Amino acid sequence: MPARKSTCVKPTAFILDVDGVMTDGKFYYTAGGKWMKVFGADDHDALCLLKPHLQIMFVTGDHRGFEISKKRIAEDMKMPIELVSTTQRIAWIRERFDPANVVYMGDGIFDHYVMQEVGYAIAPGNADPNAKKSAHYICTRAGGERAVAEASLHLLETFFIPYDPAQPLPDGKFSGTGGRKTSSHRRGACAAGNQAIGPGCDESGDGNGKKS
């Protein structure tokens, strides 16, 4: 499915849906109610490479699972998340940003309404067909399976400075073993060659948002 063309020159914000983008989209229930969600590897680490260039925010319409999402996104990843239904997201974006400068990543059956109003839209590889039709870039990977990592590297290459795997990361923040910290831990944004990691991104510990 060919992606549609974009007129976005340089975005200033990256807004991501949580369920089906950061997760596999499934809700795990017990008799006691919603119990857990599955988040994938590498997505946080790749967002840290993108963070110096864009304001990154997460939205979810999942009221019952909001505390689960907040635990991962706000507490572990140290990134903002708000409870916003898909039908209200266009208005929510317009209150905060110029939609022409926004990148939006979504997967659901109503996300195409948002995607058609922003400057650049991204869909995971397993997104709803309407979301894919409205996307400027369609990931080869599925939600919860490094789709966000792929999208982050795509945005770096398309709008900013491409990620160069030959360049060392600042202070060895990610050692190649899932993003574990080394003893050279230091807070704040850093740069190594052409590569930078956003503030707070040296807190991820194991690359999955867990502090070591």
mmCIF file of C-alpha atoms in Angstrom:
data_model
loop_
_atom_site.group_PDB
_atom_site.id
_atom_site.type_symbol
_atom_site.label_atom_id
_atom_site.label_comp_id
_atom_site.label_asym_id
_atom_site.label_seq_id
_atom_site.Cartn_x
_atom_site.Cartn_y
_atom_site.Cartn_z
ATOM 1 C CA MET A 1 0.000 0.000 0.000
ATOM 2 C CA PRO A 2 1.669 3.273 -1.093
ATOM 3 C CA ALA A 3 1.968 6.008 1.527
ATOM 4 C CA ARG A 4 0.553 9.451 0.733
ATOM 5 C CA LYS A 5 2.837 12.416 0.170
ATOM 6 C CA SER A 6 3.502 15.058 2.807
ATOM 7 C CA THR A 7 4.164 18.788 2.633
ATOM 8 C CA CYS A 8 5.571 18.910 6.186
ATOM 9 C CA VAL A 9 8.980 20.628 6.174
ATOM 10 C CA LYS A 10 10.203 20.216 9.747
ATOM 11 C CA PRO A 11 7.889 18.973 12.503
ATOM 12 C CA THR A 12 8.064 20.266 16.062
ATOM 13 C CA ALA A 13 5.979 17.659 17.906
ATOM 14 C CA PHE A 14 5.568 13.885 17.815
ATOM 15 C CA ILE A 15 2.296 12.627 19.285
ATOM 16 C CA LEU A 16 1.831 8.895 19.698
ATOM 17 C CA ASP A 17 -1.132 6.762 20.576
ATOM 18 C CA VAL A 18 -0.253 4.137 23.188
ATOM 19 C CA ASP A 19 -2.380 1.060 22.571
ATOM 20 C CA GLY A 20 -1.459 -0.714 19.343
ATOM 21 C CA VAL A 21 1.525 1.593 18.820
ATOM 22 C CA MET A 22 3.675 1.260 21.925
ATOM 23 C CA THR A 23 1.877 -1.986 22.802
ATOM 24 C CA ASP A 24 0.666 -5.006 20.851
ATOM 25 C CA GLY A 25 -2.854 -3.583 21.098
ATOM 26 C CA LYS A 26 -4.195 -6.401 23.248
ATOM 27 C CA PHE A 27 -5.826 -5.930 26.644
ATOM 28 C CA TYR A 28 -5.142 -8.676 29.153
ATOM 29 C CA TYR A 29 -8.000 -9.318 31.561
ATOM 30 C CA THR A 30 -8.574 -11.444 34.643
ATOM 31 C CA ALA A 31 -11.788 -11.778 36.621
ATOM 32 C CA GLY A 32 -10.627 -8.701 38.500
ATOM 33 C CA GLY A 33 -10.525 -6.568 35.359
ATOM 34 C CA LYS A 34 -7.835 -5.176 33.069
ATOM 35 C CA TRP A 35 -4.554 -6.595 34.280
ATOM 36 C CA MET A 36 -1.664 -5.763 31.955
ATOM 37 C CA LYS A 37 -0.363 -4.492 28.619
ATOM 38 C CA VAL A 38 2.694 -5.605 26.671
ATOM 39 C CA PHE A 39 5.205 -2.923 25.640
ATOM 40 C CA GLY A 40 7.974 -3.715 23.170
ATOM 41 C CA ALA A 41 11.728 -3.308 23.274
ATOM 42 C CA ASP A 42 13.859 -0.509 21.761
ATOM 43 C CA ASP A 43 11.033 2.013 21.323
ATOM 44 C CA HIS A 44 12.115 4.143 24.286
ATOM 45 C CA ASP A 45 15.771 4.072 23.278
ATOM 46 C CA ALA A 46 14.948 5.239 19.745
ATOM 47 C CA LEU A 47 12.663 7.989 21.070
ATOM 48 C CA CYS A 48 15.598 9.203 23.157
ATOM 49 C CA LEU A 49 17.551 9.782 19.944
ATOM 50 C CA LEU A 50 14.617 11.784 18.593
ATOM 51 C CA LYS A 51 13.888 13.743 21.776
ATOM 52 C CA PRO A 52 16.443 16.567 21.189
ATOM 53 C CA HIS A 53 14.603 17.469 17.965
ATOM 54 C CA LEU A 54 10.908 17.113 18.834
ATOM 55 C CA GLN A 55 8.475 17.510 21.684
ATOM 56 C CA ILE A 56 7.187 13.999 22.350
ATOM 57 C CA MET A 57 3.779 13.332 23.909
ATOM 58 C CA PHE A 58 1.561 10.290 24.303
ATOM 59 C CA VAL A 59 -2.221 10.046 24.230
ATOM 60 C CA THR A 60 -4.580 7.210 25.065
ATOM 61 C CA GLY A 61 -8.320 6.775 25.142
ATOM 62 C CA ASP A 62 -8.140 3.783 27.458
ATOM 63 C CA HIS A 63 -9.704 4.944 30.724
ATOM 64 C CA ARG A 64 -9.618 1.580 32.461
ATOM 65 C CA GLY A 65 -5.999 0.923 31.545
ATOM 66 C CA PHE A 66 -4.722 4.464 32.045
ATOM 67 C CA GLU A 67 -2.805 3.671 35.217
ATOM 68 C CA ILE A 68 -0.988 0.865 33.398
ATOM 69 C CA SER A 69 -0.062 3.162 30.500
ATOM 70 C CA LYS A 70 0.959 5.939 32.888
ATOM 71 C CA LYS A 71 3.226 3.552 34.788
ATOM 72 C CA ARG A 72 5.212 2.777 31.636
ATOM 73 C CA ILE A 73 5.132 6.131 29.841
ATOM 74 C CA ALA A 74 5.181 8.707 32.651
ATOM 75 C CA GLU A 75 6.945 6.895 35.478
ATOM 76 C CA ASP A 76 9.411 4.680 33.606
ATOM 77 C CA MET A 77 10.045 6.656 30.410
ATOM 78 C CA LYS A 78 9.568 10.116 31.988
ATOM 79 C CA MET A 79 7.441 11.324 29.080
ATOM 80 C CA PRO A 80 4.061 13.121 29.199
ATOM 81 C CA ILE A 81 0.834 11.203 28.627
ATOM 82 C CA GLU A 82 -2.743 12.457 28.562
ATOM 83 C CA LEU A 83 -6.128 10.750 28.443
ATOM 84 C CA VAL A 84 -7.718 11.915 25.182
ATOM 85 C CA SER A 85 -10.322 9.997 23.187
ATOM 86 C CA THR A 86 -9.602 9.572 19.486
ATOM 87 C CA THR A 87 -12.636 11.650 18.527
ATOM 88 C CA GLN A 88 -11.286 14.600 20.558
ATOM 89 C CA ARG A 89 -7.670 14.439 19.413
ATOM 90 C CA ILE A 90 -7.868 16.858 16.508
ATOM 91 C CA ALA A 91 -9.277 19.574 18.787
ATOM 92 C CA TRP A 92 -6.726 18.652 21.483
ATOM 93 C CA ILE A 93 -3.868 19.010 19.002
ATOM 94 C CA ARG A 94 -5.132 22.348 17.680
ATOM 95 C CA GLU A 95 -5.253 23.760 21.208
ATOM 96 C CA ARG A 96 -1.544 23.016 21.688
ATOM 97 C CA PHE A 97 0.195 22.925 18.303
ATOM 98 C CA ASP A 98 0.000 23.945 14.691
ATOM 99 C CA PRO A 99 -1.268 20.655 13.194
ATOM 100 C CA ALA A 100 0.908 21.243 10.121
ATOM 101 C CA ASN A 101 3.974 20.808 12.349
ATOM 102 C CA VAL A 102 2.765 17.669 14.110
ATOM 103 C CA VAL A 103 3.724 14.056 13.496
ATOM 104 C CA TYR A 104 1.021 11.668 14.671
ATOM 105 C CA MET A 105 1.376 7.899 14.995
ATOM 106 C CA GLY A 106 -1.768 5.810 15.377
ATOM 107 C CA ASP A 107 -3.236 2.478 14.437
ATOM 108 C CA GLY A 108 -6.963 2.426 15.216
ATOM 109 C CA ILE A 109 -10.166 2.572 13.215
ATOM 110 C CA PHE A 110 -10.654 6.291 13.971
ATOM 111 C CA ASP A 111 -7.027 7.430 13.822
ATOM 112 C CA HIS A 112 -7.271 8.278 10.124
ATOM 113 C CA TYR A 113 -9.377 11.321 11.057
ATOM 114 C CA VAL A 114 -6.424 12.662 13.029
ATOM 115 C CA MET A 115 -3.855 11.619 10.450
ATOM 116 C CA GLN A 116 -5.586 13.573 7.710
ATOM 117 C CA GLU A 117 -5.281 16.807 9.717
ATOM 118 C CA VAL A 118 -1.597 16.726 10.705
ATOM 119 C CA GLY A 119 1.575 17.455 8.784
ATOM 120 C CA TYR A 120 2.944 13.921 8.909
ATOM 121 C CA ALA A 121 1.298 10.629 9.877
ATOM 122 C CA ILE A 122 2.792 7.234 10.665
ATOM 123 C CA ALA A 123 1.089 3.852 11.039
ATOM 124 C CA PRO A 124 2.460 0.589 12.416
ATOM 125 C CA GLY A 125 2.586 -2.296 9.969
ATOM 126 C CA ASN A 126 -0.470 -3.949 11.532
ATOM 127 C CA ALA A 127 -2.620 -0.803 11.716
ATOM 128 C CA ASP A 128 -6.208 -0.532 10.538
ATOM 129 C CA PRO A 129 -6.415 -0.225 6.716
ATOM 130 C CA ASN A 130 -7.878 3.291 6.924
ATOM 131 C CA ALA A 131 -4.971 4.399 9.111
ATOM 132 C CA LYS A 132 -2.516 2.985 6.583
ATOM 133 C CA LYS A 133 -4.263 4.795 3.733
ATOM 134 C CA SER A 134 -3.899 8.098 5.606
ATOM 135 C CA ALA A 135 -0.268 7.551 6.631
ATOM 136 C CA HIS A 136 2.742 9.204 5.047
ATOM 137 C CA TYR A 137 4.909 6.370 6.334
ATOM 138 C CA ILE A 138 3.878 2.785 7.089
ATOM 139 C CA CYS A 139 6.228 0.830 9.321
ATOM 140 C CA THR A 140 7.289 -2.662 8.388
ATOM 141 C CA ARG A 141 7.042 -3.578 12.081
ATOM 142 C CA ALA A 142 3.930 -4.001 14.186
ATOM 143 C CA GLY A 143 2.857 -2.102 17.277
ATOM 144 C CA GLY A 144 4.689 -3.405 20.323
ATOM 145 C CA GLU A 145 7.274 -4.956 17.982
ATOM 146 C CA ARG A 146 9.669 -1.993 17.514
ATOM 147 C CA ALA A 147 7.346 0.001 15.230
ATOM 148 C CA VAL A 148 8.023 3.161 17.253
ATOM 149 C CA ALA A 149 11.766 2.560 17.051
ATOM 150 C CA GLU A 150 11.470 2.252 13.279
ATOM 151 C CA ALA A 151 9.342 5.404 13.096
ATOM 152 C CA SER A 152 11.829 7.348 15.225
ATOM 153 C CA LEU A 153 14.766 6.426 13.009
ATOM 154 C CA HIS A 154 12.667 7.261 9.940
ATOM 155 C CA LEU A 155 11.906 10.736 11.317
ATOM 156 C CA LEU A 156 15.579 11.347 12.098
ATOM 157 C CA GLU A 157 16.513 10.424 8.543
ATOM 158 C CA THR A 158 13.660 12.348 6.902
ATOM 159 C CA PHE A 159 13.671 15.598 8.886
ATOM 160 C CA PHE A 160 16.768 15.818 11.070
ATOM 161 C CA ILE A 161 20.142 14.031 11.338
ATOM 162 C CA PRO A 162 20.098 10.340 10.389
ATOM 163 C CA TYR A 163 21.102 7.886 13.080
ATOM 164 C CA ASP A 164 24.596 6.589 12.377
ATOM 165 C CA PRO A 165 25.173 3.176 14.001
ATOM 166 C CA ALA A 166 28.919 3.624 13.479
ATOM 167 C CA GLN A 167 28.985 6.608 15.844
ATOM 168 C CA PRO A 168 29.321 5.923 19.599
ATOM 169 C CA LEU A 169 26.455 6.974 21.806
ATOM 170 C CA PRO A 170 27.155 9.647 24.440
ATOM 171 C CA ASP A 171 28.936 8.341 27.532
ATOM 172 C CA GLY A 172 28.048 4.765 26.647
ATOM 173 C CA LYS A 173 24.486 5.334 27.823
ATOM 174 C CA PHE A 174 23.421 2.299 25.813
ATOM 175 C CA SER A 175 25.911 -0.542 25.879
ATOM 176 C CA GLY A 176 24.382 -2.746 23.207
ATOM 177 C CA THR A 177 22.833 -5.027 25.832
ATOM 178 C CA GLY A 178 19.324 -3.626 25.735
ATOM 179 C CA GLY A 179 20.304 -0.104 26.775
ATOM 180 C CA ARG A 180 21.898 -0.737 30.181
ATOM 181 C CA LYS A 181 23.708 2.159 31.804
ATOM 182 C CA THR A 182 27.429 2.140 32.286
ATOM 183 C CA SER A 183 29.343 3.684 35.161
ATOM 184 C CA SER A 184 29.735 6.906 33.171
ATOM 185 C CA HIS A 185 26.147 7.953 33.971
ATOM 186 C CA ARG A 186 25.444 11.675 33.675
ATOM 187 C CA ARG A 187 22.171 13.587 33.548
ATOM 188 C CA GLY A 188 21.107 15.916 30.731
ATOM 189 C CA ALA A 189 21.300 16.069 26.958
ATOM 190 C CA CYS A 190 24.566 14.878 25.491
ATOM 191 C CA ALA A 191 26.078 14.673 22.037
ATOM 192 C CA ALA A 192 28.508 12.260 20.450
ATOM 193 C CA GLY A 193 29.508 13.230 16.960
ATOM 194 C CA ASN A 194 26.173 13.927 15.278
ATOM 195 C CA GLN A 195 24.124 11.970 17.810
ATOM 196 C CA ALA A 196 22.312 13.204 20.883
ATOM 197 C CA ILE A 197 20.082 11.812 23.583
ATOM 198 C CA GLY A 198 17.362 13.898 25.172
ATOM 199 C CA PRO A 199 17.223 14.908 28.846
ATOM 200 C CA GLY A 200 16.209 12.112 31.171
ATOM 201 C CA CYS A 201 16.877 9.403 28.628
ATOM 202 C CA ASP A 202 19.868 8.121 30.559
ATOM 203 C CA GLU A 203 17.334 6.964 33.160
ATOM 204 C CA SER A 204 15.977 4.028 31.169
ATOM 205 C CA GLY A 205 18.205 1.376 32.726
ATOM 206 C CA ASP A 206 17.431 -1.714 30.721
ATOM 207 C CA GLY A 207 16.080 -0.025 27.596
ATOM 208 C CA ASN A 208 12.562 -0.970 28.605
ATOM 209 C CA GLY A 209 12.043 1.837 31.068
ATOM 210 C CA LYS A 210 13.146 -0.115 34.148
ATOM 211 C CA LYS A 211 15.780 1.497 36.296
ATOM 212 C CA SER A 212 18.745 -0.699 37.036
#
